[in-house]
CSV table of N, CA and C in Angstrom, one decimal:
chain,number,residue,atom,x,y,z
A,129,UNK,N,-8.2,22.2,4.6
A,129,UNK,CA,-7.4,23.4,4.8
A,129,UNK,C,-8.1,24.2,5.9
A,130,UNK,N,-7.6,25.0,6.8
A,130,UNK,CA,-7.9,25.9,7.5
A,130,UNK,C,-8.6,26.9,7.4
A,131,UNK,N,-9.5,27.4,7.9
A,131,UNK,CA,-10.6,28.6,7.2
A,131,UNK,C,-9.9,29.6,8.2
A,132,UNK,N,-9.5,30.9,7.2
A,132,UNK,CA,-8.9,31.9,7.9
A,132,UNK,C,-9.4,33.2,8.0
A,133,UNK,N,-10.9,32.7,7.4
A,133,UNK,CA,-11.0,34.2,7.2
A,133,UNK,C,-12.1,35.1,8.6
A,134,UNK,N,-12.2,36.2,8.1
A,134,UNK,CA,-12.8,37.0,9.2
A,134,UNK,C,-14.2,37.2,9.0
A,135,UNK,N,-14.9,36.1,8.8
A,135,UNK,CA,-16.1,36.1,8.9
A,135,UNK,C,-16.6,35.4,10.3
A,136,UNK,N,-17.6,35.7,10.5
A,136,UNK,CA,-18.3,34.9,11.8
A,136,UNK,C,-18.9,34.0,10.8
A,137,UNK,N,-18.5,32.7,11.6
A,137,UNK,CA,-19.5,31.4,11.2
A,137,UNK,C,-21.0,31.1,11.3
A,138,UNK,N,-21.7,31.1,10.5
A,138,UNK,CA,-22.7,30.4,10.5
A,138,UNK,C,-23.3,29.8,11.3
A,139,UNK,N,-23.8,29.9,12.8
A,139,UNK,CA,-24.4,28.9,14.0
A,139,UNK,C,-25.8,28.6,13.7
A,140,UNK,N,-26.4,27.5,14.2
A,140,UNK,CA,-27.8,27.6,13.6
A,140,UNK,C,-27.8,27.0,15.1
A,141,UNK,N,-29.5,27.2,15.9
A,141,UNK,CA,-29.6,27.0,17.2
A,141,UNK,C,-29.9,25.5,17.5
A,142,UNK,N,-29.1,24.7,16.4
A,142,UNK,CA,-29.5,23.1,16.6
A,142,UNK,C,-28.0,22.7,17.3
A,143,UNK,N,-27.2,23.6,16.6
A,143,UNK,CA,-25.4,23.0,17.0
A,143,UNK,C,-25.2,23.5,18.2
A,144,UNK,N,-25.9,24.2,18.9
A,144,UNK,CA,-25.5,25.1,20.3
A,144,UNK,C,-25.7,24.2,21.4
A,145,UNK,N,-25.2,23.2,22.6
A,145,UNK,CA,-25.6,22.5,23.5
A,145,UNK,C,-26.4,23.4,24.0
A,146,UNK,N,-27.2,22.6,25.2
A,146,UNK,CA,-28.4,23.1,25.5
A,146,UNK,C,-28.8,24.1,26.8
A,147,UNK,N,-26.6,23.9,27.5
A,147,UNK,CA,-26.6,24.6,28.6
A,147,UNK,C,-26.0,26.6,28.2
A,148,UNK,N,-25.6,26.7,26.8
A,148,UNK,CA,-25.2,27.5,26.3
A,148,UNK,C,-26.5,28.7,26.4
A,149,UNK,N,-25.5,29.9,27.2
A,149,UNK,CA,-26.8,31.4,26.8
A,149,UNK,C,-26.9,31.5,25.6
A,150,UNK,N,-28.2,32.4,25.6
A,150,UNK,CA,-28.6,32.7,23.7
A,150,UNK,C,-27.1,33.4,23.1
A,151,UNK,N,-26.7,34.4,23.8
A,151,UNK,CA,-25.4,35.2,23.3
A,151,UNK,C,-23.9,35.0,23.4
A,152,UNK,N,-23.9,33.6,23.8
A,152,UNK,CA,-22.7,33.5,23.7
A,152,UNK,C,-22.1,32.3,22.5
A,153,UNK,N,-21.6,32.5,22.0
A,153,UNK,CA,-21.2,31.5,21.0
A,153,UNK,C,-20.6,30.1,21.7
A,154,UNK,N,-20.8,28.8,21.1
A,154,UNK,CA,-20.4,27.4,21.7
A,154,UNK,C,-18.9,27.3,21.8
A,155,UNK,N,-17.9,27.9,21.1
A,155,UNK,CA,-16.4,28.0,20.8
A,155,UNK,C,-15.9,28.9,21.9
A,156,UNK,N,-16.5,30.1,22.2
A,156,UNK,CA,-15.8,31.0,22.5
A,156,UNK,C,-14.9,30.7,23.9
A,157,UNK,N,-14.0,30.6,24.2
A,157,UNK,CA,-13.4,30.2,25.7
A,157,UNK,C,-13.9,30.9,26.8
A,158,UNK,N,-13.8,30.3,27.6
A,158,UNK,CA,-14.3,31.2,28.8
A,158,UNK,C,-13.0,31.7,29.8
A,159,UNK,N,-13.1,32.6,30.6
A,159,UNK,CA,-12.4,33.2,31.3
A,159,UNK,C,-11.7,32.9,32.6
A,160,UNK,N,-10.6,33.3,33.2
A,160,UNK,CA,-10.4,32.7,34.3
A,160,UNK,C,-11.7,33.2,35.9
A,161,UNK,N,-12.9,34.3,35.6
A,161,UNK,CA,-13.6,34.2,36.6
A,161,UNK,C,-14.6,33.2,36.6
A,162,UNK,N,-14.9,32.5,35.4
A,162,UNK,CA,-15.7,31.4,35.0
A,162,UNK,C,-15.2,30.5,35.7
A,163,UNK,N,-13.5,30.4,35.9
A,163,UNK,CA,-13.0,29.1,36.3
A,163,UNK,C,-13.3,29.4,37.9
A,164,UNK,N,-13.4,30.3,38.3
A,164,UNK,CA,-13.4,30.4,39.9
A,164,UNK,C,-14.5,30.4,40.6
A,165,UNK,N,-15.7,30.7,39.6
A,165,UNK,CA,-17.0,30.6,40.3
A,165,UNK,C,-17.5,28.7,40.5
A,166,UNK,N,-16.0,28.0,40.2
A,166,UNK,CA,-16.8,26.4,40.2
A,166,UNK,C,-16.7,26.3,41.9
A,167,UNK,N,-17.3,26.2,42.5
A,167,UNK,CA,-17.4,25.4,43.8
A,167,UNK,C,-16.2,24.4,44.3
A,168,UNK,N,-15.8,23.3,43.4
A,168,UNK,CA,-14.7,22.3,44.0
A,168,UNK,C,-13.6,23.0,44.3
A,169,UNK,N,-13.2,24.0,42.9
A,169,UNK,CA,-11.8,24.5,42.6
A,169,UNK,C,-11.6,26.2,43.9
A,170,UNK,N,-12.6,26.5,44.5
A,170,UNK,CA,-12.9,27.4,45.2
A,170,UNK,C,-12.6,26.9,47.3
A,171,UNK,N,-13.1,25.5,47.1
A,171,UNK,CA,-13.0,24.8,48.5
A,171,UNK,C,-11.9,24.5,48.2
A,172,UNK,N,-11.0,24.0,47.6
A,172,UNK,CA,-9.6,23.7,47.1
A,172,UNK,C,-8.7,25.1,47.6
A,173,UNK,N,-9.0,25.9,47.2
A,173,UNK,CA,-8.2,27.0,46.8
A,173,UNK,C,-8.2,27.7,48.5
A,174,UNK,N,-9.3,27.7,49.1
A,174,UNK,CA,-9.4,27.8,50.5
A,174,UNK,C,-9.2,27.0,51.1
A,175,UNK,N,-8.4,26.1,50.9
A,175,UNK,CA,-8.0,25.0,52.2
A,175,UNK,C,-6.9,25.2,52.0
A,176,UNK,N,-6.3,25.1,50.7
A,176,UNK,CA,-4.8,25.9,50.3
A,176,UNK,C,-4.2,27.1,51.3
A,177,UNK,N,-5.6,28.1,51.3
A,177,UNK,CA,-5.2,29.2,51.8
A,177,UNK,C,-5.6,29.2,53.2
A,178,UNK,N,-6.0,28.7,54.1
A,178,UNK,CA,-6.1,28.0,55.5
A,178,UNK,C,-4.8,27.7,56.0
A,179,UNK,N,-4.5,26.8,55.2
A,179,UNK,CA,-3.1,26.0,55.5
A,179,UNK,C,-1.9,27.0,55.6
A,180,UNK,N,-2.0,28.1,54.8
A,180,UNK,CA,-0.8,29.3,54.6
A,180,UNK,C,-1.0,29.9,55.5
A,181,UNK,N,-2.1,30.0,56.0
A,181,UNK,CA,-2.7,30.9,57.6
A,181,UNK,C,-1.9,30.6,58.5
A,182,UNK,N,-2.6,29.1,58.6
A,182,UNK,CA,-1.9,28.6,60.1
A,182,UNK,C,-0.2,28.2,60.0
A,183,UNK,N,0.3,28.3,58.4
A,183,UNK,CA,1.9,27.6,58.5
A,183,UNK,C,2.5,29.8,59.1
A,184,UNK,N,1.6,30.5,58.9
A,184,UNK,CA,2.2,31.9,59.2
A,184,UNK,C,2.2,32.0,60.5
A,185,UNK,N,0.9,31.4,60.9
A,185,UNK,CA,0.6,32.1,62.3
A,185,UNK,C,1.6,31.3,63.3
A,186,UNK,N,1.9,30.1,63.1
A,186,UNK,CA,2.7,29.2,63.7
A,186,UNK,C,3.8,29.7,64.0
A,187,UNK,N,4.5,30.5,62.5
A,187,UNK,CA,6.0,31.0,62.4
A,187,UNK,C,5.6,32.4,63.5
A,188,UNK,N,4.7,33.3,63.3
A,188,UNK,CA,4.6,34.4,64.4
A,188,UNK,C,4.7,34.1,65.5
A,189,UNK,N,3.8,33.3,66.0
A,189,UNK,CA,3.6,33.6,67.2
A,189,UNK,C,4.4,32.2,68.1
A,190,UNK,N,4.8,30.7,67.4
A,190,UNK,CA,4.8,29.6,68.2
A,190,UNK,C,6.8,29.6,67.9
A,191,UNK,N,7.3,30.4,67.3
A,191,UNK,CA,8.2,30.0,66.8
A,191,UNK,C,9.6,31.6,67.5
């Protein structure tokens, strides 16, 4: 059955992987600036935005 209640769980510092800060609990989700500080998804995201540059600058100035 589901544990519903409003207690904080019990962590003991054996269950915590090893990359985890002392304060943050191993469950807790992380955020979307967590997702943006990754490097791959950031060169991605700027080539994305390159691409929208030059499809603008194309329509200004070549068109």
């Amino acid at each position: 059955m589901l544990d519903t209640s409003r207690e904080p769980a019990p962590a003991s510092a054996d269950s915590l992987p090893a990359d985890t800060p002392a304060g943050l609990p191993a469950d807790e989700p992380r955020g979307c600036l967590y997702a943006l500080s990754q490097p791959p998804l950031m060169i991605f995201l700027t080539v994305i935005g390159l691409l929208f540059l030059l499809a603008a600058l194309h329509d200004l100035y070549l068109l």
